[in-house]
Coordinates of C-alpha atoms in Angstrom, one line a residue:
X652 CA -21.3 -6.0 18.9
X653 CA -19.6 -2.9 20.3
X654 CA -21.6 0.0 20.2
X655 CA -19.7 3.2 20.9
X656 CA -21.6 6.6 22.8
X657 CA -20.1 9.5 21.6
X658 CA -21.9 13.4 21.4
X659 CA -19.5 15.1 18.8
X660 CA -19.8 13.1 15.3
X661 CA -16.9 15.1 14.0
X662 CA -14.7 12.5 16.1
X663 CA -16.7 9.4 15.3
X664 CA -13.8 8.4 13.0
X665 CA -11.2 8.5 15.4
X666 CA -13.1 6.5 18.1
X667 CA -13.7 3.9 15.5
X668 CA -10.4 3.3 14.5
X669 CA -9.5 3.4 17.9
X670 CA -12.4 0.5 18.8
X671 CA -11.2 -1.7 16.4
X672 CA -7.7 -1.3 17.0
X673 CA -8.3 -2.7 20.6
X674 CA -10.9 -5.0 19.7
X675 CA -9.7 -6.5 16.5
X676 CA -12.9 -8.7 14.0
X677 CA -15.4 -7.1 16.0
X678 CA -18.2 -5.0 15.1
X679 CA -18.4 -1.7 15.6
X680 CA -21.6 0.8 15.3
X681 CA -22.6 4.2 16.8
X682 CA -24.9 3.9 19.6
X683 CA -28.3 5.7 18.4
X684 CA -30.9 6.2 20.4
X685 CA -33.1 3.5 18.9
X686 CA -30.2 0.9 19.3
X687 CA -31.3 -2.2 20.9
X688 CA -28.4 -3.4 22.8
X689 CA -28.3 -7.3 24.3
X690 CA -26.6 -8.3 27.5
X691 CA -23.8 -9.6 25.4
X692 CA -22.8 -6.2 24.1
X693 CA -20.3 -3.6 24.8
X694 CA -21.1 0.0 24.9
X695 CA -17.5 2.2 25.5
X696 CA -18.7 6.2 26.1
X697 CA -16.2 8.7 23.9
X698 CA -16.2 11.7 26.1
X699 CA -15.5 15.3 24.0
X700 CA -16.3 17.5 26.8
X701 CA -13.8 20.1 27.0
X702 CA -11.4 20.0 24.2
X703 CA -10.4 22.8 23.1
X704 CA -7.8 24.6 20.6
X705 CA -7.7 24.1 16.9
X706 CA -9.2 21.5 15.0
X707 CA -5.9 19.5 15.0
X708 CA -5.1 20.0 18.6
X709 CA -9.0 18.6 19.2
X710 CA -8.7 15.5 17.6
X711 CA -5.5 15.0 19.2
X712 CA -6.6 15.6 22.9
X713 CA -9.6 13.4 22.0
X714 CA -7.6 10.5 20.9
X715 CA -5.3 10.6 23.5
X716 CA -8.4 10.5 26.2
X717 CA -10.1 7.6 24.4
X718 CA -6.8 5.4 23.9
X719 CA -6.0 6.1 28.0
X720 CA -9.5 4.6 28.5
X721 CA -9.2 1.6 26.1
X722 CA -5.9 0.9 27.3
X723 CA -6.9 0.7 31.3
X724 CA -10.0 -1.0 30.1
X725 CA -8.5 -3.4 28.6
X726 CA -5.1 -4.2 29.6
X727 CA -3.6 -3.9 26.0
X728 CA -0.9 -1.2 24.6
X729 CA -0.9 -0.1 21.1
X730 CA 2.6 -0.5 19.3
X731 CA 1.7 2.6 17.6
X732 CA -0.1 4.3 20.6
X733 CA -2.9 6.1 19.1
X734 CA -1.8 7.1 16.0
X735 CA -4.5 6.4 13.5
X736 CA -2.7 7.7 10.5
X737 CA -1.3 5.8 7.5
X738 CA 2.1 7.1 7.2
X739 CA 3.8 7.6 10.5
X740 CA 7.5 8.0 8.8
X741 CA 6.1 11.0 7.1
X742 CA 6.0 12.4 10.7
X743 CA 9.9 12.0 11.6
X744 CA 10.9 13.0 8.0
X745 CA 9.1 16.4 8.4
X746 CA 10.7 16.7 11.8
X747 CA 14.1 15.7 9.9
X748 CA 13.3 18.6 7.5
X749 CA 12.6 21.0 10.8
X750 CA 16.3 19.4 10.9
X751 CA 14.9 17.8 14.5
X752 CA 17.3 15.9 16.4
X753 CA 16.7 12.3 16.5
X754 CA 16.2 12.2 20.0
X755 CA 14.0 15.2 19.7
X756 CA 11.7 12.9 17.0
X757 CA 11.9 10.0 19.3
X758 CA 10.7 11.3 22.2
X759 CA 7.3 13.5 20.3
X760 CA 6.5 10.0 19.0
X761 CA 6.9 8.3 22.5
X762 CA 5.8 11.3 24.6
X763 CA 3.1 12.8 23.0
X764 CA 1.8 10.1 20.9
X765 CA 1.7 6.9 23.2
X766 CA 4.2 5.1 20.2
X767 CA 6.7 2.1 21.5
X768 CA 10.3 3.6 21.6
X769 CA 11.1 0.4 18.8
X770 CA 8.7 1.8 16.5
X771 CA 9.2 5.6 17.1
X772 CA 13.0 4.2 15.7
X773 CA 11.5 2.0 13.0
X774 CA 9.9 5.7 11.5
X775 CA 13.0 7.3 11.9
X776 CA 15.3 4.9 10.6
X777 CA 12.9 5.1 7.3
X778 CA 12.5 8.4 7.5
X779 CA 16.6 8.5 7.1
X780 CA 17.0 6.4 4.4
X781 CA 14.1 8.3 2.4
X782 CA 16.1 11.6 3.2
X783 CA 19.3 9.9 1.9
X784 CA 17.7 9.0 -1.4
X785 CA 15.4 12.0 -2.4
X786 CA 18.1 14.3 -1.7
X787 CA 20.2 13.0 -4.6
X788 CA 16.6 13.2 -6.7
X789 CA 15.0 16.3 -8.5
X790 CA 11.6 14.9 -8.0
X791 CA 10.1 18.2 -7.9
X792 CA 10.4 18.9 -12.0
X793 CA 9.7 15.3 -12.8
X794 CA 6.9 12.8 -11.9
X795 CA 5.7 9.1 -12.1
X796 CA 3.5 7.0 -14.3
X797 CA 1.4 4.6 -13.0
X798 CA -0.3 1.6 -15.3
X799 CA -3.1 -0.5 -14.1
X800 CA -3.5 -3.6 -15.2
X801 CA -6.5 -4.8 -13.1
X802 CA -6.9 -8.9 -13.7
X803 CA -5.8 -11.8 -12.0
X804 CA -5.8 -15.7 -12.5
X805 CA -8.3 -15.7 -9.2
X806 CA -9.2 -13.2 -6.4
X807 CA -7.4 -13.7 -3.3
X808 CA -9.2 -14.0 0.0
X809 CA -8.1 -11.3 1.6
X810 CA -7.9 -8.6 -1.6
X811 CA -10.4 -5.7 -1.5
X812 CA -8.4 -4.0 -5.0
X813 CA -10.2 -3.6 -7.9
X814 CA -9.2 -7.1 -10.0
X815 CA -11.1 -9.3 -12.1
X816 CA -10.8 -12.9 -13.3
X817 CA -8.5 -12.7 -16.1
X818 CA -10.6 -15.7 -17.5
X819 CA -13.9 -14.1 -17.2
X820 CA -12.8 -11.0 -18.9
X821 CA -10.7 -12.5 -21.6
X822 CA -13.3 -11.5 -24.3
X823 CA -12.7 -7.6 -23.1
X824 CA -9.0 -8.1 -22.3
X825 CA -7.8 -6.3 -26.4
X826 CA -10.7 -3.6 -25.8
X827 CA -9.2 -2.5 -22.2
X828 CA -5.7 -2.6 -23.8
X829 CA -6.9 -0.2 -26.8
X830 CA -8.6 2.1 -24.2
X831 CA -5.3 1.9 -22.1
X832 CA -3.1 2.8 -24.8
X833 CA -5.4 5.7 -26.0
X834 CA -5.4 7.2 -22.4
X835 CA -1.3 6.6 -22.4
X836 CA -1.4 8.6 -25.6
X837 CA -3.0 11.1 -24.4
X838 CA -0.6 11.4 -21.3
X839 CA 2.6 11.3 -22.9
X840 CA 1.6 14.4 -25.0
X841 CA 0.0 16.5 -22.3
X842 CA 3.2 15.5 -20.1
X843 CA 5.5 16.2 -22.8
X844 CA 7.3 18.7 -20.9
X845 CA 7.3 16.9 -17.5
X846 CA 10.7 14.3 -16.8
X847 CA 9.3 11.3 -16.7
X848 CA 11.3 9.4 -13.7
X849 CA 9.8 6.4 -12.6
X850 CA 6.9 3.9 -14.2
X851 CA 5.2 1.0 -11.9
X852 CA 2.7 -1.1 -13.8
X853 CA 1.0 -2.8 -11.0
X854 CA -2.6 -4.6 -10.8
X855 CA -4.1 -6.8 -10.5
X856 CA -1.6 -8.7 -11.9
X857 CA 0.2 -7.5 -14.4
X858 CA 1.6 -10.7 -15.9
X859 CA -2.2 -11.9 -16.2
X860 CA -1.6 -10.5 -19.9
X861 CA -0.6 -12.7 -22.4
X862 CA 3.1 -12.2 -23.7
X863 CA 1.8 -10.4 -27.1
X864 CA -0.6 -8.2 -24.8
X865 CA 2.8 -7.6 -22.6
X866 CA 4.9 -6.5 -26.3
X867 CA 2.3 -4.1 -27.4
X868 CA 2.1 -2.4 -23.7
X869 CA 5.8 -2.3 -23.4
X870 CA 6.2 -1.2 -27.1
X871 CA 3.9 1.8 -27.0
X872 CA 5.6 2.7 -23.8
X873 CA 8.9 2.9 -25.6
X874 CA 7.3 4.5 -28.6
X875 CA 5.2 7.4 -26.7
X876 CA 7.7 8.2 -23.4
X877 CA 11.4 8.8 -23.5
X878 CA 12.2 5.6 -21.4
X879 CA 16.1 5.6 -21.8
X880 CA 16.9 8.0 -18.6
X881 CA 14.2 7.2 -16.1
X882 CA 15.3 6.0 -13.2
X883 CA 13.5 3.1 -12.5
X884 CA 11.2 0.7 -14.3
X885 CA 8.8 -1.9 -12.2
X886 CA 6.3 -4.6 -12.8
X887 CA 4.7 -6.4 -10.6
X888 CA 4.8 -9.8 -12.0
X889 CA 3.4 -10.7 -8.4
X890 CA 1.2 -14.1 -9.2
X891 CA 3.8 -17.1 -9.6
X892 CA 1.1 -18.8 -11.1
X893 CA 1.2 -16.0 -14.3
X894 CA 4.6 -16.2 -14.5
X895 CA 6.2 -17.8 -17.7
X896 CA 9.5 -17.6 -18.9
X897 CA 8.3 -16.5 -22.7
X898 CA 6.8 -13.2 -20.3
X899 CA 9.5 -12.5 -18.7
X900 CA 11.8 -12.2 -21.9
X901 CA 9.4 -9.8 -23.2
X902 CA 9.7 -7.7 -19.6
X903 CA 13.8 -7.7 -19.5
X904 CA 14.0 -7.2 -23.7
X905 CA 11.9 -3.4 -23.3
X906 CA 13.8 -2.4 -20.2
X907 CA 12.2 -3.7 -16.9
X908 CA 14.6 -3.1 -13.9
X909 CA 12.3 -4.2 -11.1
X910 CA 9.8 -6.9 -10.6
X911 CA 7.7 -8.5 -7.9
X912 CA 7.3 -12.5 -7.0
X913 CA 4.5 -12.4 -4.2
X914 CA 4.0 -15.8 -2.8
X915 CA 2.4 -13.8 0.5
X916 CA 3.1 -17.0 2.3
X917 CA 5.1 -20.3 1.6
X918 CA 2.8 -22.9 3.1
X919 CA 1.1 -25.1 0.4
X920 CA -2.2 -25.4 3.1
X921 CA -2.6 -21.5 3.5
X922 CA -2.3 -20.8 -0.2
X923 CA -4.7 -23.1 -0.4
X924 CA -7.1 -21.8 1.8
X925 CA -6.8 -18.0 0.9
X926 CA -7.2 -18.6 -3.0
X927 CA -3.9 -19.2 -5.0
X928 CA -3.8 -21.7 -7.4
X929 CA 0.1 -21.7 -7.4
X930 CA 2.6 -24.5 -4.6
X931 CA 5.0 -23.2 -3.0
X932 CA 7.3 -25.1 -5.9
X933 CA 5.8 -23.1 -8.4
X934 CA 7.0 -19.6 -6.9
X935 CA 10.7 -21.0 -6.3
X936 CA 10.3 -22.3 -9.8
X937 CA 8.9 -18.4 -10.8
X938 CA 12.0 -16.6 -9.2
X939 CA 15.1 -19.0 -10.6
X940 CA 13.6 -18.1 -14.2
X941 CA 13.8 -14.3 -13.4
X942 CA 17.1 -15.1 -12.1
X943 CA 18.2 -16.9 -15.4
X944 CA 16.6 -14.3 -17.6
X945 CA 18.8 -11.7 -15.8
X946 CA 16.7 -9.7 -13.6
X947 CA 19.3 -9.1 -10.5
X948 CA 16.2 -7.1 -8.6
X949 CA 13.5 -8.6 -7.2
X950 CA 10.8 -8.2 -4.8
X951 CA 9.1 -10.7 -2.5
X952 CA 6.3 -9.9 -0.4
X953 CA 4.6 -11.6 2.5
X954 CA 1.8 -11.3 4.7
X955 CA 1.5 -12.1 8.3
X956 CA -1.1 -13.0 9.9
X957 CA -2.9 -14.9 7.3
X958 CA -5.6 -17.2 8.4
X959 CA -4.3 -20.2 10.6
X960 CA -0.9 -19.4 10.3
X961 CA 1.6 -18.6 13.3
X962 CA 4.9 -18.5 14.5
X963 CA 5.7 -21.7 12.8
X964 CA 3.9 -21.3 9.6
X965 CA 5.8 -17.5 9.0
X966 CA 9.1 -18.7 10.2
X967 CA 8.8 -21.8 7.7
X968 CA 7.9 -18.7 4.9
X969 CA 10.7 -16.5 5.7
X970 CA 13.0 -19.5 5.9
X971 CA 12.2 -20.0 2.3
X972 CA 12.2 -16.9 1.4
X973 CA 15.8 -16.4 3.0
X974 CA 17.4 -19.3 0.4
X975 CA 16.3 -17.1 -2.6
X976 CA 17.7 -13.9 -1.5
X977 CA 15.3 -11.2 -3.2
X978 CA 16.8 -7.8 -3.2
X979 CA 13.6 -6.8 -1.3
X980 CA 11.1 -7.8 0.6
X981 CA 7.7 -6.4 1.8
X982 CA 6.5 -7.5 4.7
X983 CA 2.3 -6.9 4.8
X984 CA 0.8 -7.2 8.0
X985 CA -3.1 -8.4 7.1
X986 CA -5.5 -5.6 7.0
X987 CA -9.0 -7.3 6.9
X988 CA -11.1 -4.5 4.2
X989 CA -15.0 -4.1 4.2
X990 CA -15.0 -5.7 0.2
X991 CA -12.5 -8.6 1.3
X992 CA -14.1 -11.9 1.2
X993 CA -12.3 -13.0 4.5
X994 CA -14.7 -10.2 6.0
X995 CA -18.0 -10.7 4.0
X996 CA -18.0 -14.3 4.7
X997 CA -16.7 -13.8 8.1
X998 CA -18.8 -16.8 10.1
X999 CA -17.3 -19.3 7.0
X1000 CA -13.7 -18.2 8.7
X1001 CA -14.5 -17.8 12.0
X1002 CA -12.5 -21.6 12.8
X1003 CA -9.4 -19.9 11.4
X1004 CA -6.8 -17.9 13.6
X1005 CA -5.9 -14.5 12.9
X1006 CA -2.8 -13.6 14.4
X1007 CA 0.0 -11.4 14.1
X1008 CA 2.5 -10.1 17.2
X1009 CA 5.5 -8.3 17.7
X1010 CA 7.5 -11.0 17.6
X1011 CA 6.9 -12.2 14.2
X1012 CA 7.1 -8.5 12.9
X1013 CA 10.6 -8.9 14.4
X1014 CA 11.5 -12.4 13.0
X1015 CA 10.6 -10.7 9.7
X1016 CA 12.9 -7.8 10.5
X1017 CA 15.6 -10.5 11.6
X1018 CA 15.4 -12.5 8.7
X1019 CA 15.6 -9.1 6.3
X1020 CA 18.8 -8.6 8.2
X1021 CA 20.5 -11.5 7.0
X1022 CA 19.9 -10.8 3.6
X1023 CA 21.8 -7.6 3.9
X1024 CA 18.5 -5.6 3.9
X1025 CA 17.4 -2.2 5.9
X1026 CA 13.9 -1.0 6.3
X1027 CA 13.1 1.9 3.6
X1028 CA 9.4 2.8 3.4
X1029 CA 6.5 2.0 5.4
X1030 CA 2.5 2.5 5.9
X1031 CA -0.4 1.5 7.9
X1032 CA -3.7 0.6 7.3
X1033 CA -6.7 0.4 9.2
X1034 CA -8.2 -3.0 10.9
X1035 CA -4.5 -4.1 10.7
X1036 CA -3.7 -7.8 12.4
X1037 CA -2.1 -6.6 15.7
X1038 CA -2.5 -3.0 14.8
X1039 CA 0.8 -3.7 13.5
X1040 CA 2.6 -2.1 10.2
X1041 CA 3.8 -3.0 6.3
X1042 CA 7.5 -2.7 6.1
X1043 CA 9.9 -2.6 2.8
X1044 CA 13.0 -3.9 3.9
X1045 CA 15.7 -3.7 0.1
X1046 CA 19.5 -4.3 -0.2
X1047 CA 20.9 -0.2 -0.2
X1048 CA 20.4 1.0 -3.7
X1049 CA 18.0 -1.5 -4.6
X1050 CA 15.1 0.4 -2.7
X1051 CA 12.1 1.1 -5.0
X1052 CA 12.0 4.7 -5.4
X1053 CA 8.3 4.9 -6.2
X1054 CA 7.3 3.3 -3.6
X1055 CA 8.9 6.0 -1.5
X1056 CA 7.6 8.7 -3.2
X1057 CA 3.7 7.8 -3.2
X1058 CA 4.4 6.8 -0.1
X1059 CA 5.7 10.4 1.3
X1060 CA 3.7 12.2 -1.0
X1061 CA 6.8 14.0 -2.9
X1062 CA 6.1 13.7 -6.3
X1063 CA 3.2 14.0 -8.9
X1064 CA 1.6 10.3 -10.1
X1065 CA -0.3 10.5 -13.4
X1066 CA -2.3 7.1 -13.2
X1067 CA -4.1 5.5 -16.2
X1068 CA -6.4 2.3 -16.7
X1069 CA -9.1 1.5 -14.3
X1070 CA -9.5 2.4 -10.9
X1071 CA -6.1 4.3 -11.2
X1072 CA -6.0 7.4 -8.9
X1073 CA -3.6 10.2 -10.0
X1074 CA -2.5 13.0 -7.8
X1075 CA -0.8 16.4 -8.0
X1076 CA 1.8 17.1 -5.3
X1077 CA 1.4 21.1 -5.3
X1078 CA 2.7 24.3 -3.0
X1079 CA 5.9 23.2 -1.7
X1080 CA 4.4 19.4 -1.2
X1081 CA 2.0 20.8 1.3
X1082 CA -1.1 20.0 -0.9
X1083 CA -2.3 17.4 -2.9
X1084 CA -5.3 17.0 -5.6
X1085 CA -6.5 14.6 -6.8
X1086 CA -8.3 12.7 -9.7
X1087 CA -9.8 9.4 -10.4
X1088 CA -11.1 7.1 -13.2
X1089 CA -14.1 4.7 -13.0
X1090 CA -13.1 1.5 -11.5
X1091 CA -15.1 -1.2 -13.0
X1092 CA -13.6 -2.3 -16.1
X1093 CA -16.4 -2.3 -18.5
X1094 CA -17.3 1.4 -17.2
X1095 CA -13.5 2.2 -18.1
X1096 CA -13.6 1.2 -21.6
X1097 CA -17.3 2.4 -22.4
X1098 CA -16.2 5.6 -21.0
X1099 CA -12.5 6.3 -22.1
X1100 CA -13.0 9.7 -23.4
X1101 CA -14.6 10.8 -20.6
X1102 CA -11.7 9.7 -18.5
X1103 CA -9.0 11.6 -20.7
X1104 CA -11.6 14.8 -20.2
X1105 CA -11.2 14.3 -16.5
X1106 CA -7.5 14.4 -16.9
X1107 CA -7.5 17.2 -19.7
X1108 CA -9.4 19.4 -16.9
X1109 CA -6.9 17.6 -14.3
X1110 CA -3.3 18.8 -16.0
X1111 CA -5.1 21.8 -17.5
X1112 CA -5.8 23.0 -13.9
X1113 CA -2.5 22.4 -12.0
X1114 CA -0.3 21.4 -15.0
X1115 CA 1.5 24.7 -15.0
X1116 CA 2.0 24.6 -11.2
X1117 CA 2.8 20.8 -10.7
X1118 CA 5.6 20.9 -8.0
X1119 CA 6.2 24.5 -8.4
X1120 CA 7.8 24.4 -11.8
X1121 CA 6.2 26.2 -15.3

């Protein structure tokens, strides 16, 4: 247990993700007064004496003091110094907007936030290609739809999202739909005025659905939005093991541009292990019946430092991966969440490695290179496996524009079906509001008008003002 000392709650947050960056799958608690500490036990004291200046400069000076002391007490350095934010590209594309020099960007991330000069590049070389493509992109007057589709064949070992057995629901699988299709409904009227430019069904697994489930989706879709100029359409078929080729006629016949194969790894023992019931011959087997169906753009993602894999075990992955040639591919490094099973039944694990280093980030980034693929969005995540990053790497013109734009916070998302989370991007994209359905499923369906009221109050609110426009 590591206990940490601190005076000033208001920066109890920062020192936390700060711990646990240095002192990854421990536990971390604030040191109360009653706190029984044992000999084994760390205590680290968080000084906030003497910071000063506004509340962003404060939290600043503190991290940088805490970091200095982690780092001389124990020997590590941070890749990403002590930046504890999830989006560190958005930082170098505002600078790019400040129309900052590169060097200028460079050296604040170096300088004055203790970042690696390779990954002070890595934001800006994002933060370039996201420039490149919004500017040729009205996003301002248009915005995205999101559809959640929140089942899967089983829950993976290390997922925290809200999913359910696609099995164990199959008795509530038409009434989610009908709820679904009656919040979409509503949307497509109260957005009627709005450019609709993007829509990502995501999960949960999409392709969980059977292929009549998949028709009526797609065909109210068609029926309800003006699909025939947006500029891109995704699904993330993700699970090989829900993949058939009947489902993915029905995906390329009503206008899917994009889809996702996500074996995460390609080692029959760790998919095993983490909760697939799909071989690595099954998501080869997957991708060449996209290919022969006609989709020509495809995402793969991975995820390094899964439980007893190394060097060997993601070079043997990204060798695979390298003979199919996706378009894209998302490299995840593991971030271990409070709901994940890997954490709750952490002492059942505790046999199995969890690593993750620079140098596999960079074989990633290698092998993405031979595919003819360049790094185009990014995020982190808290309790990440070497404090590390996720990385889209995609063939130029093939990057996934929504990704980008949830990602940098640039356009509105209206998100239906459980758990979604929609958000207004308002004043010149320097505020965001947002609104939320129920997550569990049951909840959502019981509780379907109230979700539409939410949204009624939602767009009623900051409809007019969305992005600026009326």
């Amino acid at each position: 247990m590591i206990y940490i000392d601190i005076e000033n709650l208001d920066y109890y947050d920062d020192a936390n993700v700060l711990v646990k960056s240095f002192y990854p799958r421990s536990e971390v608690e604030l040191k109360k007064a009653d706190s029984i500490v044992k000999e084994e036990d760390e205590i680290i004291f968080a000084d906030t004496r003497d910071i000063a200046g506004s509340k962003k400069e404060c939290h600043e000076q503190f991290k940088r003091r805490l970091y200095e002391r982690l780092r001389k007490q124990t020997g590590k350095i941070l890749p990403w110094g002590y930046l504890t934010g999830v989006r560190p590209s958005k930082i170098a594309y505002m600078m790019l907007k400040e129309q900052r020099s590169n060097k200028h960007i460079i050296d604040e991330f170096v300088t004055n936030h203790g970042v690696l000069e390779k990954k002070a590049k890595l934001a800006l070389q994002v933060a370039l290609t996201e420039k490149k493509i919004l500017e040729h992109l009205d996003y301002k007057h248009g915005y995205s739809l999101y559809i959640g589709i929140p089942f899967c064949p089983t829950t993976c070992l290390y997922c925290s999202f809200t999913s359910y057995s696609i099995t164990a629901f199959q008795s509530k699988i038409n009434d989610y739909m009908d709820a679904l299709i009656k919040e979409l409904h509503y949307i497509a009227k109260a957005m009627s005025k709005r450019r609709l430019d993007t829509v990502y069904i995501g999960g949960g697994t999409p392709t969980s659905l059977e292929p009549m489930q998949l028709e009526r989706l797609l065909s109210e879709l068609e029926y309800l939005f003006d699909m025939k100029h947006i500029k891109e359409f995704t699904v993330e078929a993700g699970r090989p093991d829900s993949i058939t080729l009947e489902k993915l006629k029905v995906l390329k016949k009503h206008g899917v541009q994009r889809i996702s194969i996500n074996p995460q790894t390609m080692n029959d023992k760790t998919l095993a292990v983490i909760g697939r019931r799909h071989c690595v011959a099954d998501v080869i087997e997957a991708f060449d019946m996209a290919r022969t169906v006609g989709f020509n753009n495809i995402n793969m993602d991975m995820i390094l430092g899964l439980p007893g894999e190394g060097k060997k075990e993601v070079e043997q992955t990204l060798k695979s991966i390298y003979k199919l040639h996706p378009e894209s591919l998302t490299v995840h490094s593991l971030a271990i969440k409070r709901a994940a099973a890997l954490n709750i039944w952490r002492d059942k694990y505790v046999d199995f490695k969890i690593e993750n280093s620079e140098e596999m980030v960079s074989m990633a980034a290698d092998y993405a290179a031979m595919m003819g693929q360049k790094p185009y969005y990014m995020y982190r995540q808290k309790n990440m496996a070497g404090n590390l990053e996720n990385v889209g790497y995609a063939v130029p013109t093939y990057e996934c524009i929504y990704n980008i734009l949830i990602m940098e916070e640039k356009q509105t998302i209206i998100a239906v079906g459980a758990g979604a989370s929609s958000k207004a991007v308002l004043e010149d994209e320097t505020k965001i509001e947002r609104v939320e359905n129920v997550k569990d499923v049951i909840s959502y369906i019981d509780r379907i008008d109230e979700m539409i009221a939410r949204k009624e109050r939602f767009i009623k609110k900051y409809g007019v003002d969305l992005n600026g426009s009326d």
